[in-house]
Amino acid sequence: MSSDIARLAARVAVLERQLARTTRTARMAYSSVEDGAIEVYDQDGTLRGSMGLQDDGTVGFVAHNGPPPPTPTPPVVESALSGLTVTWPGTWTDAETAPLDLAEVQVHLSTTVGAEPDTTSPVAAFHAAVGGSVTLATDTYTPLWVRLIAVNTSGTAGEPSTAVQGLARKAAPDDLVNAIIDETKLARGAVTDAALALGAVNSTALADGAVLEEKLAANSVTLGKVASGAITLSSLGGALADATSQRLVDTMGEAAAWQTTDQGSGATWAHLTGVPDAPTGRNVGEARGFIRLRGTTLVPYEPGVLYRISARIRSTAQLATGPDAFYVGVLGVGADQTTLVNRAGANTPNSHYYIAASYRSLPTMDGWVTVVGYLKDRAAAGSAGPNNDPRSPGTVHDAVRYITPYLWLNYASMGVSGSPAVMQVDAVAIEALKTGIVDATNLVSGSVTAAALAADSVIAGKVAADVITGREIAANSVTATEIAAASISTDKLVVAGGTNVLSDPSFEGAYTAAIATTVWSVVSGGNGSAKALRVDAAATIATTRSLNLTSMPILSGEQLYLAIDANASGDWAGGALKFYARWLDGTGATVGFGVAQVDVPVRGSWQRLAATVTAPANTTAATVWVETYQSTAGAVLWDNAVVRPVVPGVQIADGAVTAPKILAGAVTAEKIAALAITAEKIAALSVTTDKLNALTVTSDKIAANAVTATKLAAGSVEAPHIKAGAITADKLDADAINGKTINGAVLTSSTLQTAASGQRVVISPGNTNPETGSIEFYSGSADESAPAELNTAIAYGSDSSGTYEVPSVSLSAPQVTGSSQETGLFLQSHVPGYSGAVFNVYANDLSGNGVAYINGYGADTSAAGSSIELHVRDAPSSSAESSAKLTSSGFSVAGVFKAGNIATGRVTITPSAANTPTSVTITGLSVKGTTFRAVATPSTAVPGTAVTGVGVTNVSATGLTVWVTRTNTTSTAVDWIVIGS
């Protein structure tokens, strides 16, 4: 019997160990789902998913009733051949990332912008959250609208994206209907004579260019076959075109001779006939608004030939703001007769050769205006123009082989929609001047001899500037008698000796390439040279950009001749362009500057900056700089820099400069050595007042009492000639100063006011305390009882620790009669050892009505805390009031605190049945924020017994649903609060 008990006890022990192991394993470690599925519900009891065997016999996890996905951002829609390319970057308008249950983003097409997508019939879809691109075929060339909509794995769709319009691209007009059959589609010999109806091939059946020269029998086209006017200027070619291009004259009678290349919004170009006052042929071309035109006839450009470009233009209507402007020149074209070649060699319609006119203003009152310009030869960089002198013609770029007329009309109307400006063109011409300007290419060497010239036939007016140089002047042929009196002045006597000290004056060598960094660079297209130095002048604030070109030793009194070519871009904005020497002493400190500069440069063309500068006292060295001063936009090109020492005046031969050769005023007092001119050298009465420069006679040269009041002309003594301190108060009559401007004055012990009465500003020392002052602002209104006032003061106080000063400033608003309202601002500085800084903004009614103020206090010591206090009180006094105070310990409100992101309330719910959750939905809220949380609690004495549960769902900015469950159907009050964050 005992052995049976022992076996039973052992068996029980084994079972206990197995039970212990079972309870420690995972809850479903030994579970399985047999022929079914596990369903997943949310806290509201809504089915959200099932895992296991599904209704269709498949096994897996299937989502149900998922929340709607976010809205995709609008797609990028591009035209494709007979279709559209739709691109979505994988971003959302109302979410940062894609939802985890995203199934696809569908693509929908519609013919109207407001059509709602049908999620059962998308035309395409993006199945990855990163987006992508898809090309859709369309069966129409009318505009279509593309919208995207996201769908989750539950089949729930979100809101559709904003519709984007797209338009399919045609391969050829009418979608290849007329071009679909070509020679590759027809078998050789398929079309025979028998297949052509009699008369089927006529002039309309022949394509342009279908009849070639080799298809015409010799002499088949005679003069009688050519209609009158059929051969126009634009249709000439070969030798005939070359011959015509020697004098291309267009009188605006042929529309095909011109091509519009750009125009403003609403602008038009038309050829008008029968214009009675057109000077040339009663035809004009008329531009209404901005029009850019080029000729269609190309003129071969021959180097060495002087071309004259002219046009006759008038303005018949102009902008309300004033006259519009125009350009006249030529368009450069390359050897292929197609590629454009502008001044820099670029294939662009901009920056060509505006030889006859460049942004010339044309008022209507000027009538017909003829502009003429000249071109000759080629260069590394062409001329911008205008070039109106045949002796200084412009050049085109090296790559130009053809030119054609180029017009920009009503240029200022480029951005003006429907501009009222109107310009008319009567005639445009390009002429090759084989004669008229006689140069070396037109004359055989030695053909013009002295015998061929009549006596005195070559006069000064026939000799071009700079033609006669020193080589052509015989020695001693120009003497003092040949020089007109006063014709040579000191500013004409600059004797530059030595060589240019700059090692790379045209900025084309390795030295410049090494120093031109950051905003400086070397670019193509100098002024007569291959390259130029460029500085980028664009900056967000006015910025000076300088580059040091060289340094050199130089002593006080020595001179440098500085010169450089500068070209500021059309959009350059700045204070000045400078080329200067910085004078340095022995320590390297700057003692002055010698500058050649221009403050307002001509934009878009080269100009020369030049000056002769003198080193001041203590100079031992100089550095030479090029600079764009205080600039914000554009760029500047520099070229052909010169820095030469100036040889002193001893290079002028003794006796070479006589009195008749000196311009009046050319020799000033500082040019004459002390005591060099004595009394015996001056003829009686030879020195008159008109021979004296201003300030050359100083006070120490005038005998006492020699100049009396009667010797001074009225108004002859001006402020710069009055010694500082010479005129004192006792020298002025009462009321001598009135209605004038006093600069740099210091007035003490005075009250200043802008007027004696009415609207004025009064500045006074304040009260008897010398450390106060005030500025009063009077409006001039008869109803003003007190002006606005700005007061400063230092008050004095004392306590047990001693005396202290309290500095402050206050600003008070003006008051009107019958009002006791005070509004103002009070600021008190920190008082060391006494108190911190204080500010007070107030609006108080002294009669006891409403009050509002803000007080701020900055703590002076750790024992006192900083604070800001806000206080309001309704009217009249003792009415409702409230205040709030911010300290380092927190923010406190004395009154009811209200916040836009908090809403509270109470709702009474009667359960529909015992132990059954019953809800009430609350609407009409407007809680601020993006994330919302809510809490509810029952107003009951039996929580947890009769009331077994309270909860909230569907919390949003506009409302929530409150639930209560209790063991009976007693009505229950539930308090709730919603907070947005």
Short mmCIF file of C-alpha atoms in Angstrom, two decimals, residues 594-744:
data_model
loop_
_atom_site.label_atom_id
_atom_site.label_comp_id
_atom_site.label_asym_id
_atom_site.label_seq_id
_atom_site.Cartn_x
_atom_site.Cartn_y
_atom_site.Cartn_z
CA GLY A 594 46.01 110.23 -55.82
CA VAL A 595 42.90 109.22 -57.77
CA ALA A 596 41.62 109.06 -61.35
CA GLN A 597 37.91 108.33 -61.10
CA VAL A 598 34.46 108.70 -62.62
CA ASP A 599 31.38 108.83 -60.38
CA VAL A 600 28.73 108.24 -63.07
CA PRO A 601 30.30 106.08 -65.80
CA VAL A 602 28.72 105.53 -69.19
CA ARG A 603 27.25 102.02 -68.99
CA GLY A 604 28.10 99.43 -71.64
CA SER A 605 31.01 101.21 -73.35
CA TRP A 606 34.70 101.93 -72.77
CA GLN A 607 35.87 105.22 -71.32
CA ARG A 608 39.26 106.52 -70.22
CA LEU A 609 40.08 107.47 -66.64
CA ALA A 610 43.22 109.64 -66.39
CA ALA A 611 44.88 111.98 -63.91
CA THR A 612 48.28 113.33 -62.93
CA VAL A 613 48.74 112.92 -59.17
CA THR A 614 51.39 114.26 -56.79
CA ALA A 615 52.84 112.45 -53.77
CA PRO A 616 52.21 114.43 -50.53
CA ALA A 617 54.70 115.13 -47.73
CA ASN A 618 56.31 112.11 -46.00
CA THR A 619 55.64 109.80 -48.96
CA THR A 620 58.27 107.08 -49.52
CA ALA A 621 56.31 104.53 -51.55
CA ALA A 622 53.05 104.00 -53.44
CA THR A 623 50.76 101.09 -54.21
CA VAL A 624 48.53 101.25 -57.32
CA TRP A 625 44.94 99.97 -57.14
CA VAL A 626 41.94 99.49 -59.41
CA GLU A 627 38.56 99.68 -57.67
CA THR A 628 34.76 99.57 -57.98
CA TYR A 629 33.63 101.74 -55.07
CA GLN A 630 30.55 100.92 -52.95
CA SER A 631 28.84 98.87 -55.66
CA THR A 632 25.86 96.50 -55.44
CA ALA A 633 25.27 95.16 -58.98
CA GLY A 634 26.84 94.48 -62.36
CA ALA A 635 30.49 94.05 -63.38
CA VAL A 636 33.37 96.22 -64.62
CA LEU A 637 36.03 95.48 -67.28
CA TRP A 638 39.49 97.14 -67.12
CA ASP A 639 42.18 97.36 -69.83
CA ASN A 640 45.21 99.34 -71.07
CA ALA A 641 46.45 100.59 -67.70
CA VAL A 642 49.27 103.18 -67.55
CA VAL A 643 51.40 104.22 -64.55
CA ARG A 644 54.26 106.54 -65.63
CA PRO A 645 56.47 108.87 -63.59
CA VAL A 646 56.07 112.48 -64.73
CA VAL A 647 59.35 114.25 -65.60
CA PRO A 648 59.59 117.69 -63.87
CA GLY A 649 59.14 120.93 -65.79
CA VAL A 650 62.88 121.43 -66.38
CA GLN A 651 62.30 119.58 -69.63
CA ILE A 652 60.92 122.83 -71.09
CA ALA A 653 63.64 124.84 -72.84
CA ASP A 654 64.63 128.20 -71.40
CA GLY A 655 62.53 130.97 -72.92
CA ALA A 656 60.15 128.54 -74.62
CA VAL A 657 57.15 129.59 -72.52
CA THR A 658 56.49 133.33 -72.87
CA ALA A 659 53.72 135.47 -71.41
CA PRO A 660 51.38 135.21 -74.44
CA LYS A 661 51.62 131.41 -74.11
CA ILE A 662 50.28 131.33 -70.55
CA LEU A 663 46.53 130.98 -70.13
CA ALA A 664 44.91 133.39 -67.74
CA GLY A 665 44.81 131.76 -64.34
CA ALA A 666 47.23 129.00 -65.39
CA VAL A 667 50.03 130.26 -63.11
CA THR A 668 48.80 130.44 -59.51
CA ALA A 669 50.51 131.63 -56.38
CA GLU A 670 51.76 128.17 -55.32
CA LYS A 671 53.59 127.88 -58.68
CA ILE A 672 55.70 131.01 -57.99
CA ALA A 673 58.71 130.77 -55.70
CA ALA A 674 58.67 133.04 -52.68
CA LEU A 675 59.93 136.58 -53.49
CA ALA A 676 60.49 135.56 -57.16
CA ILE A 677 58.34 138.47 -58.35
CA THR A 678 59.37 141.82 -56.88
CA ALA A 679 57.75 145.21 -57.19
CA GLU A 680 60.10 146.44 -59.89
CA LYS A 681 59.06 143.48 -62.08
CA ILE A 682 55.42 144.63 -62.11
CA ALA A 683 54.44 147.49 -64.41
CA ALA A 684 52.27 150.17 -62.96
CA LEU A 685 48.59 149.19 -63.05
CA SER A 686 49.51 145.91 -64.82
CA VAL A 687 48.04 143.83 -62.03
CA THR A 688 44.29 144.29 -61.94
CA THR A 689 41.68 142.37 -60.00
CA ASP A 690 40.79 140.13 -62.92
CA LYS A 691 44.41 138.90 -62.98
CA LEU A 692 44.30 137.74 -59.36
CA ASN A 693 43.14 134.26 -58.47
CA ALA A 694 40.78 133.88 -55.56
CA LEU A 695 42.60 133.94 -52.19
CA THR A 696 45.98 134.84 -53.77
CA VAL A 697 46.09 138.08 -51.78
CA THR A 698 46.15 137.17 -48.08
CA SER A 699 45.64 139.38 -45.03
CA ASP A 700 49.34 139.72 -44.25
CA LYS A 701 49.87 141.32 -47.70
CA ILE A 702 47.30 144.07 -47.09
CA ALA A 703 48.30 147.21 -45.19
CA ALA A 704 46.39 148.04 -42.07
CA ASN A 705 43.14 149.90 -42.79
CA ALA A 706 43.78 149.54 -46.55
CA VAL A 707 40.49 147.74 -47.10
CA THR A 708 37.44 149.59 -45.80
CA ALA A 709 33.76 148.80 -46.09
CA THR A 710 33.40 151.06 -49.11
CA LYS A 711 35.98 148.95 -50.98
CA LEU A 712 33.89 145.78 -50.69
CA ALA A 713 31.20 145.03 -53.26
CA ALA A 714 27.85 143.96 -51.89
CA GLY A 715 27.82 140.21 -51.38
CA SER A 716 31.54 139.85 -52.08
CA VAL A 717 32.40 138.51 -48.61
CA GLU A 718 31.08 134.94 -48.26
CA ALA A 719 31.18 132.48 -45.38
CA PRO A 720 34.36 130.57 -46.50
CA HIS A 721 36.30 133.87 -46.28
CA ILE A 722 35.35 134.70 -42.68
CA LYS A 723 37.79 133.53 -40.02
CA ALA A 724 36.38 131.21 -37.38
CA GLY A 725 35.48 133.20 -34.27
CA ALA A 726 35.86 136.52 -36.04
CA ILE A 727 32.17 137.37 -35.71
CA THR A 728 30.97 137.37 -32.09
CA ALA A 729 27.59 138.07 -30.59
CA ASP A 730 28.41 141.73 -29.92
CA LYS A 731 29.06 142.19 -33.66
CA LEU A 732 25.50 141.19 -34.60
CA ASP A 733 22.52 143.52 -34.56
CA ALA A 734 19.36 142.38 -32.85
CA ASP A 735 17.27 140.19 -35.16
CA ALA A 736 20.18 140.02 -37.60
CA ILE A 737 19.73 136.26 -37.97
CA ASN A 738 16.27 135.25 -39.17
CA GLY A 739 14.88 132.60 -41.50
CA LYS A 740 18.31 131.12 -42.22
CA THR A 741 20.01 127.75 -41.76
CA ILE A 742 22.67 127.51 -39.06
CA ASN A 743 25.04 124.55 -39.50
CA GLY A 744 27.34 123.14 -36.86
#
